[in-house]
XYZ file of C-alpha atoms in Angstrom:
579
model
C -3.154 -2.256 106.129
C -1.048 0.836 105.369
C 1.836 -1.493 104.487
C -0.337 -3.379 101.974
C -1.541 -0.103 100.399
C 2.048 1.144 100.076
C 3.090 -2.107 98.384
C 0.164 -1.882 95.958
C 0.938 1.734 94.929
C 4.611 0.906 94.601
C 3.764 -1.884 92.196
C 1.359 0.301 90.157
C 3.623 3.371 89.833
C 5.733 2.053 86.944
C 2.549 1.099 85.045
C 0.955 4.496 85.645
C 4.092 6.302 84.546
C 4.499 4.092 81.482
C 0.872 4.494 80.411
C 0.859 8.294 80.520
C -0.927 9.474 77.352
C 0.072 12.242 74.915
C -1.895 13.606 71.957
C -0.243 14.026 68.550
C -2.457 16.549 66.780
C -2.449 18.776 63.703
C -3.690 19.133 60.128
C -2.548 18.221 56.614
C -2.612 20.682 53.696
C -1.428 20.864 50.112
C 1.035 23.498 48.881
C -1.832 25.899 48.132
C -3.025 25.697 51.750
C -6.045 23.493 51.036
C -6.909 20.977 53.764
C -6.606 17.357 52.618
C -9.093 14.672 53.633
C -8.419 10.924 53.891
C -4.648 11.285 54.125
C -3.200 7.980 55.347
C -1.134 8.363 58.547
C 1.040 5.406 59.547
C 2.151 5.207 63.180
C 5.766 4.018 62.902
C 6.050 2.104 66.203
C 2.748 0.241 66.123
C 2.154 0.112 62.363
C -1.462 1.288 62.864
C -3.044 3.380 60.088
C -5.089 6.510 60.816
C -6.748 9.037 58.446
C -7.369 12.771 58.427
C -11.002 13.791 58.856
C -13.217 16.009 56.736
C -11.469 19.131 58.076
C -8.030 17.738 57.243
C -7.208 17.341 60.938
C -5.852 14.430 62.927
C -5.460 13.460 66.605
C -3.601 10.326 67.679
C -3.047 9.122 71.237
C 0.563 8.181 71.981
C 2.557 7.083 75.022
C 5.553 9.340 74.235
C 5.618 13.120 73.643
C 7.173 12.682 70.210
C 6.804 10.051 67.516
C 7.339 9.518 63.807
C 4.281 9.532 61.535
C 4.242 8.799 57.790
C 1.736 10.784 55.706
C 0.655 9.581 52.246
C -2.071 10.400 49.727
C -2.339 9.414 46.064
C -0.892 12.146 43.882
C 1.366 13.507 46.645
C 4.881 12.753 47.870
C 4.998 10.527 50.945
C 6.491 12.217 54.049
C 7.793 10.779 57.344
C 8.016 13.418 60.083
C 8.730 13.618 63.823
C 5.520 14.996 65.380
C 5.556 16.779 68.767
C 2.604 16.468 71.159
C 3.387 19.935 72.595
C 2.637 21.574 69.225
C -0.233 21.833 66.773
C 1.514 20.347 63.739
C 0.802 21.612 60.220
C 1.926 19.095 57.610
C 2.311 20.175 53.965
C 2.273 17.502 51.260
C 3.879 18.257 47.911
C 2.489 17.085 44.591
C 4.124 13.973 43.135
C 5.999 14.446 39.884
C 3.622 14.008 36.941
C 4.379 11.645 34.107
C 4.792 13.164 30.657
C 1.603 13.087 28.613
C 0.171 14.360 25.352
C -3.211 15.969 24.743
C -6.127 14.315 22.964
C -7.986 16.024 20.130
C -11.642 16.052 19.120
C -10.573 16.248 15.478
C -7.303 16.304 13.555
C -6.529 17.280 9.986
C -3.274 15.741 8.801
C -0.284 18.148 8.822
C -2.442 21.163 9.750
C -1.591 23.451 12.683
C -3.804 26.087 14.298
C -3.254 29.388 16.088
C -4.057 30.266 19.695
C -7.287 31.816 20.941
C -8.247 33.766 24.075
C -9.771 32.041 27.089
C -13.361 32.675 28.179
C -14.440 32.862 31.824
C -17.873 33.658 33.240
C -18.119 34.251 36.974
C -16.909 31.138 38.767
C -17.909 28.848 35.897
C -15.125 27.445 33.740
C -15.066 26.305 30.111
C -12.165 24.901 28.124
C -10.909 27.452 25.621
C -11.445 26.054 22.120
C -10.495 26.999 18.561
C -13.112 26.768 15.830
C -12.249 24.598 12.843
C -11.693 26.613 9.662
C -11.695 25.917 5.934
C -8.782 23.831 4.677
C -7.648 22.891 1.198
C -8.767 19.421 0.123
C -5.737 19.204 -2.169
C -3.235 19.847 0.653
C -5.176 18.284 3.530
C -7.476 15.639 2.066
C -7.742 13.586 5.258
C -9.260 14.521 8.611
C -10.167 12.411 11.653
C -12.600 12.982 14.503
C -13.696 11.271 17.699
C -17.306 10.126 18.051
C -19.294 9.925 21.290
C -22.777 10.413 22.737
C -21.966 13.617 24.686
C -24.834 16.104 24.589
C -24.193 18.345 27.594
C -23.697 21.548 25.606
C -27.313 21.763 24.423
C -28.976 21.622 27.851
C -26.330 23.983 29.255
C -27.034 26.492 26.467
C -30.748 26.118 27.237
C -30.062 26.886 30.909
C -28.373 30.188 30.021
C -31.134 31.259 27.643
C -33.911 30.320 30.075
C -32.287 32.591 32.662
C -31.983 35.446 30.101
C -28.195 35.245 29.970
C -25.878 35.196 26.988
C -24.002 31.963 26.462
C -20.199 31.792 26.858
C -18.902 31.019 23.334
C -16.731 28.156 24.597
C -19.814 26.503 26.124
C -21.187 25.986 22.610
C -20.107 22.646 21.144
C -22.182 22.203 18.003
C -21.554 18.456 17.687
C -23.106 17.966 21.157
C -26.074 20.121 20.189
C -26.682 17.872 17.178
C -26.202 14.777 19.368
C -29.035 15.921 21.613
C -31.743 15.130 19.050
C -30.809 11.541 18.069
C -31.791 12.382 14.487
C -33.725 9.867 12.386
C -32.569 6.670 14.070
C -32.626 3.570 11.873
C -31.119 0.301 12.995
C -28.024 -0.915 11.089
C -28.697 -3.760 8.694
C -27.337 -7.305 8.639
C -26.330 -7.444 12.283
C -23.770 -4.637 11.880
C -22.689 -2.554 14.892
C -22.788 0.714 12.896
C -24.108 2.099 9.649
C -23.220 5.305 7.778
C -25.806 7.375 5.867
C -24.924 10.465 3.789
C -26.643 13.445 2.186
C -25.462 16.409 0.098
C -27.330 19.709 -0.243
C -26.760 23.378 -0.939
C -25.702 25.406 2.092
C -28.599 27.530 3.440
C -26.344 30.345 4.709
C -23.878 30.321 1.809
C -25.501 29.368 -1.529
C -22.119 28.988 -3.267
C -21.176 26.178 -0.894
C -22.666 22.792 -0.038
C -23.460 20.907 3.163
C -22.348 17.298 3.484
C -24.053 15.271 6.226
C -22.948 11.943 7.676
C -25.410 10.182 9.975
C -23.951 7.287 11.956
C -26.308 4.895 13.728
C -25.489 2.152 16.232
C -27.134 -1.217 16.760
C -29.975 -1.564 19.237
C -29.512 -4.036 22.074
C -32.970 -5.363 23.097
C -33.856 -4.738 26.734
C -34.048 -8.467 27.463
C -30.543 -8.936 26.017
C -28.823 -6.160 27.967
C -25.901 -7.519 30.019
C -26.088 -7.394 33.833
C -24.890 -4.079 35.252
C -23.009 -2.950 38.303
C -23.464 0.807 38.621
C -21.585 2.875 41.183
C -23.504 6.086 41.915
C -20.781 8.617 42.845
C -22.709 11.599 44.211
C -21.316 14.991 45.193
C -23.012 16.010 48.476
C -20.761 18.978 49.249
C -22.175 22.332 50.359
C -22.114 23.645 46.771
C -24.800 21.061 45.887
C -27.287 22.617 48.316
C -29.698 24.110 45.770
C -32.947 23.029 44.111
C -31.242 22.679 40.703
C -28.469 20.410 42.028
C -28.798 17.536 44.505
C -32.640 17.290 44.301
C -32.411 17.015 40.497
C -29.854 14.247 40.778
C -31.917 12.366 43.353
C -34.891 12.435 41.008
C -32.778 11.185 38.106
C -31.216 8.364 40.100
C -34.597 7.339 41.491
C -35.919 7.021 37.957
C -32.906 4.967 36.910
C -33.281 2.631 39.903
C -36.858 1.868 38.825
C -35.451 0.578 35.500
C -33.093 -1.904 37.168
C -33.566 -5.673 36.912
C -32.765 -8.285 39.587
C -29.497 -9.150 37.793
C -28.365 -5.506 38.022
C -26.737 -4.037 41.133
C -25.984 -0.595 42.543
C -23.403 0.781 44.962
C -23.534 4.333 46.322
C -20.458 6.442 47.157
C -20.661 10.037 48.377
C -18.137 12.809 48.840
C -18.598 16.086 50.667
C -18.558 16.380 54.439
C -17.416 12.779 54.293
C -16.102 10.360 51.692
C -17.893 7.098 52.263
C -19.575 4.028 50.840
C -23.255 4.519 51.669
C -24.373 1.292 50.008
C -22.441 -1.731 48.805
C -23.525 -3.741 45.768
C -27.294 -4.219 46.118
C -29.535 -6.077 43.678
C -31.998 -4.191 41.504
C -34.705 -6.316 43.132
C -34.146 -4.327 46.342
C -35.244 -1.030 44.842
C -36.629 0.470 48.042
C -33.356 -0.117 49.881
C -31.447 1.748 47.159
C -34.034 4.544 46.987
C -33.909 5.038 50.753
C -30.146 5.598 50.619
C -30.371 8.068 47.718
C -33.241 9.988 49.336
C -31.375 10.254 52.652
C -28.429 12.211 51.201
C -27.913 15.733 52.561
C -25.388 18.345 51.346
C -22.555 19.823 53.413
C -18.772 20.208 53.642
C -16.019 20.693 51.074
C -15.590 18.904 47.735
C -12.938 16.160 47.896
C -13.711 14.936 44.372
C -10.399 13.142 43.922
C -10.963 10.910 46.957
C -14.529 10.179 45.876
C -13.496 9.122 42.373
C -10.807 6.784 43.707
C -13.179 5.166 46.198
C -15.839 4.660 43.509
C -13.387 2.989 41.127
C -12.112 0.725 43.893
C -15.692 -0.356 44.540
C -16.320 -0.900 40.820
C -13.285 -3.173 40.665
C -14.357 -5.121 43.766
C -17.779 -5.894 42.268
C -16.699 -6.174 38.616
C -19.031 -8.297 36.469
C -17.122 -10.137 33.760
C -18.960 -9.635 30.482
C -21.284 -7.149 32.176
C -21.827 -3.408 32.118
C -19.530 -1.912 34.766
C -19.910 1.847 35.156
C -19.272 4.711 37.560
C -21.903 7.482 37.317
C -20.441 10.725 38.661
C -22.973 13.445 39.505
C -21.512 16.843 40.417
C -21.232 20.546 39.678
C -17.526 19.865 39.156
C -16.390 22.269 41.860
C -13.485 20.190 43.204
C -11.955 22.331 45.958
C -9.945 19.726 47.855
C -7.087 17.738 46.337
C -6.757 17.767 42.544
C -8.085 20.913 40.867
C -6.642 21.547 37.379
C -7.815 19.802 34.201
C -4.330 18.364 33.589
C -4.223 16.879 37.101
C -7.687 15.400 36.583
C -6.519 13.766 33.349
C -3.611 12.122 35.138
C -5.797 10.939 37.997
C -8.540 9.420 35.845
C -6.005 7.735 33.545
C -4.641 5.888 36.584
C -8.073 5.016 38.014
C -9.818 3.736 34.918
C -9.254 0.090 34.156
C -10.366 -2.288 31.448
C -14.098 -2.596 31.232
C -15.079 0.196 33.647
C -16.893 3.121 32.000
C -17.655 6.585 33.333
C -20.797 8.662 32.876
C -20.618 12.272 34.096
C -23.747 14.238 34.959
C -23.250 17.973 35.441
C -25.628 20.227 37.362
C -25.761 23.730 38.801
C -24.971 27.260 37.786
C -22.697 29.994 39.047
C -19.817 27.700 39.954
C -20.434 24.955 37.375
C -17.113 23.533 36.108
C -17.938 22.303 32.613
C -14.266 21.964 31.676
C -13.499 19.627 34.595
C -16.473 17.319 34.094
C -15.808 17.158 30.353
C -12.187 16.205 31.052
C -13.230 13.368 33.351
C -15.719 11.984 30.822
C -13.324 12.125 27.896
C -10.437 10.516 29.746
C -12.512 7.944 31.616
C -14.037 5.951 28.731
C -17.298 7.763 29.153
C -19.957 10.263 28.226
C -21.161 13.592 29.521
C -24.596 15.180 29.988
C -25.834 18.326 31.717
C -29.062 18.204 33.750
C -30.881 21.530 34.008
C -34.394 20.283 34.822
C -36.409 17.304 36.049
C -37.434 16.650 32.447
C -33.777 16.436 31.424
C -32.987 14.069 34.303
C -35.829 11.835 33.097
C -34.634 12.061 29.470
C -31.027 11.096 30.246
C -31.515 8.447 32.926
C -34.870 6.941 31.988
C -35.925 7.494 28.375
C -32.383 7.314 26.956
C -30.732 5.150 29.591
C -29.627 2.479 27.068
C -27.798 5.114 24.994
C -26.253 6.617 28.127
C -25.307 3.471 30.026
C -24.871 0.570 27.570
C -21.920 0.855 25.201
C -21.848 -1.077 21.903
C -18.690 0.500 20.452
C -15.443 1.570 22.117
C -12.639 3.815 20.825
C -14.835 4.996 17.945
C -13.341 7.459 15.503
C -14.040 8.428 11.917
C -11.529 9.140 9.159
C -12.801 11.311 6.311
C -10.927 11.624 3.002
C -12.062 14.208 0.439
C -11.568 13.941 -3.307
C -9.762 17.175 -4.309
C -11.101 16.898 -7.859
C -14.596 17.313 -6.418
C -13.978 19.388 -3.260
C -11.884 22.557 -3.229
C -12.150 23.347 0.496
C -13.987 21.965 3.494
C -14.547 22.758 7.156
C -15.711 20.411 9.881
C -18.606 21.953 11.812
C -18.089 21.450 15.538
C -15.510 19.071 17.022
C -13.421 22.105 17.914
C -10.209 21.495 19.855
C -8.894 22.837 23.126
C -6.140 25.415 22.777
C -3.671 23.326 24.768
C -4.270 20.266 22.601
C -3.722 22.201 19.385
C -0.423 23.600 20.656
C 0.819 20.095 21.479
C 2.577 18.644 18.418
C 2.171 15.106 19.833
C -1.612 15.377 20.224
C -3.694 12.604 18.681
C -7.375 11.806 18.143
C -8.826 9.656 20.909
C -11.839 7.520 20.100
C -15.084 7.805 22.055
C -17.818 5.440 23.246
C -21.178 4.993 21.501
C -24.287 3.608 23.203
C -27.116 1.385 22.043
C -29.703 2.664 19.504
C -27.912 5.943 18.920
C -27.897 8.276 15.939
C -25.265 10.986 15.648
C -25.054 13.559 12.912
C -21.964 15.402 11.702
C -21.669 18.021 9.003
C -19.083 19.585 6.696
C -19.425 22.830 4.780
C -17.639 22.337 1.474
C -16.635 24.552 -1.415
C -17.113 22.331 -4.489
C -15.051 22.255 -7.653
C -16.997 22.959 -10.824
C -18.615 19.594 -11.361
C -21.752 19.020 -13.433
C -22.015 15.267 -12.918
C -25.408 14.075 -11.652
C -23.837 11.563 -9.245
C -20.671 12.392 -7.329
C -18.353 10.648 -4.852
C -16.761 13.585 -3.037
C -15.755 11.711 0.121
C -14.841 8.379 1.679
C -15.689 7.564 5.306
C -13.818 4.962 7.347
C -15.225 4.194 10.789
C -12.879 2.378 13.176
C -14.063 0.945 16.480
C -13.902 -1.908 18.962
C -16.975 -3.948 19.730
C -17.742 -3.461 23.400
C -16.001 -6.126 25.477
C -13.597 -7.059 22.647
C -10.749 -4.635 23.316
C -8.232 -6.309 20.989
C -10.349 -6.730 17.863
C -10.516 -3.497 15.900
C -13.354 -3.299 13.398
C -13.640 -1.126 10.308
C -16.572 0.104 8.258
C -15.960 1.956 4.983
C -18.449 4.001 2.966
C -17.726 5.700 -0.387
C -21.203 7.000 -1.198
C -22.405 8.115 -4.603
C -24.334 11.312 -3.864
C -26.696 13.468 -5.830
C -27.046 17.104 -4.812
C -30.493 17.599 -3.265
C -31.839 21.122 -3.110
C -32.342 22.313 0.455
C -36.111 22.721 0.001
C -36.370 19.048 -1.035
C -34.020 17.796 1.665
C -35.279 15.429 4.347
C -36.893 17.431 7.176
C -34.507 16.028 9.806
C -31.479 17.345 7.887
C -33.199 20.715 7.449
C -33.822 20.878 11.182
C -30.175 19.925 11.854
C -29.116 22.849 9.657
C -31.172 25.166 11.872
C -29.397 23.751 14.950
C -26.005 24.418 13.316
C -26.973 28.012 12.511
C -28.363 28.527 16.018
C -25.119 27.285 17.576
C -23.001 29.367 15.211
C -24.871 32.562 16.074
C -24.635 32.191 19.852
C -21.032 31.043 19.476
C -20.421 34.253 17.489
C -18.689 32.172 14.835
C -16.754 33.963 12.136
C -18.807 31.875 9.678
C -22.123 33.247 10.946
C -21.913 36.576 9.083
C -24.661 35.615 6.636
C -26.833 33.810 9.186
C -29.820 35.526 10.783
C -32.207 34.628 13.579
C -35.103 35.080 11.160
C -33.579 32.458 8.834
C -33.025 30.001 11.708
C -36.645 30.395 12.840
C -37.971 30.004 9.314
C -36.066 26.742 8.729
C -36.904 25.380 12.186
C -40.611 26.145 11.828
C -40.897 24.478 8.422
C -38.932 21.354 9.387
C -39.643 20.660 13.077
C -41.636 17.630 14.120
C -44.092 19.304 16.497
C -44.904 15.948 18.104
C -41.276 15.750 19.247
C -40.959 17.748 22.533
C -37.248 18.496 22.004
C -37.757 19.889 18.499
C -40.792 21.892 19.585
C -38.850 23.358 22.508
C -35.956 24.297 20.184
C -38.135 26.817 18.370
C -38.922 28.649 21.614
C -35.192 28.686 22.493
C -34.365 30.284 19.151
C -37.006 32.958 19.805
C -35.482 33.666 23.250
C -31.977 33.863 21.780
C -33.155 36.181 19.015
C -34.571 38.629 21.548
C -31.524 38.441 23.835
C -28.853 38.769 21.144
C -30.736 41.407 19.153
C -30.653 43.641 22.244
C -26.914 43.083 22.524
C -26.428 44.055 18.886
C -28.361 47.296 19.372
C -26.223 48.195 22.399
C -23.074 47.763 20.335
C -24.121 50.440 17.870
């Protein structure tokens, strides 16, 4: 018996020795010391792939005390290193070399260059530093171009500051987005056209020697029963920074409302990033609403903010379930506080340029306060063929994702931009109101205007303040508009719409009420922006125009009047303190 036992142990010894286990452990960081999630780790001998966890750590069983592991993550240089089981290994990945790129502008006047401007920061919130458009000579610079989109985040963000009795950071004020918020006087384009251009000319209410030129651009309405099938990827930030009543709960409410609008031919996937980066729900039909709602309602906040990994996973899912001829869109909901992986706006631009592919759109929904990163979310929306809204209340979530969901989610025109040419015999000088450019873009001599995306049944309003030449003609043609765009889904067929309107100067008191109200919005934005062109504007004048022109049956216009009253009180106190 002892002999048999000895023989058995003798036979097993080599196996036991060979199968002795070691533990290759450590963590992966970037050069700034930030832990990196979802780093791919290739085991050289076996070829197996492992990944770092939510804390950036890894632990791999191995049958030798040392082995070679290859670490890789998009945007970083791949590294192969000998890892020792006797040590806790700290691996540092370096950023991959970035390809050369040029900035994109909101507007561009031919041959005109601008000066720099200081940057604005408020607490941990960030806003892109912008330079306000100024007056330019129509004789020297007759032509200007601007990008058009349905972004309206600035208005609800401004409202959030005023409702909390705080002054608004000047760079948070984008007047074109404040005008976009109201969808002024929508009328459907005639004769089956995708767009239509309407114009009006009036005397300027804050500078009687000048005039205001309005251009109202409307898009075609796609009937609900003709909307293409959609695959929507809900990309939801569930990191610890989203743990507040005005963040994740708001988004849940908005998404729940959107789900109730889905049809059986529509589908939804859900991706989350925070304590984990994961697919919570693969493509599920709109007929299974309760299944989708259960997933959304189950989300809980926690962990860091690996936004880069979340975006990449969402786009991969959108490509896997792409509907040819359909509406394919990623809806990113976040406070923008990316604290793992890519952080800077320039890095985000590079990342989203790589991820976006033909036919996949991006809608960005911003929430939160205190650490809200407006500049980052705006960058993602602009570079990702998308639009941008800020949700500060349940009413706003309902407005964006339920009442206006066709404007937000169904694009009728891609790469939309407008070229405006002034007649120098009629116009001496002009300035574009809003559409201000980022400092970095202005300093880049290779910067160009990048077109935006316009949704169904949308009306956007843009305005120029002009200094007219002495002209007594009853009818004038001071400007020519040329709208260039691609019909959605027809990426190689550029369309063009030209308008050279004959305009008669209408006194401001006789102007259409919607244009009067828009003038009040411009003045309101200029005052809180502390524009150099607001010297002759007053809060009393804004309130007077708003009160006489507002449609009191329209909740947004009615609310605007109360916002002006709040701003008047807040900024009047500031003015007194400065004396």
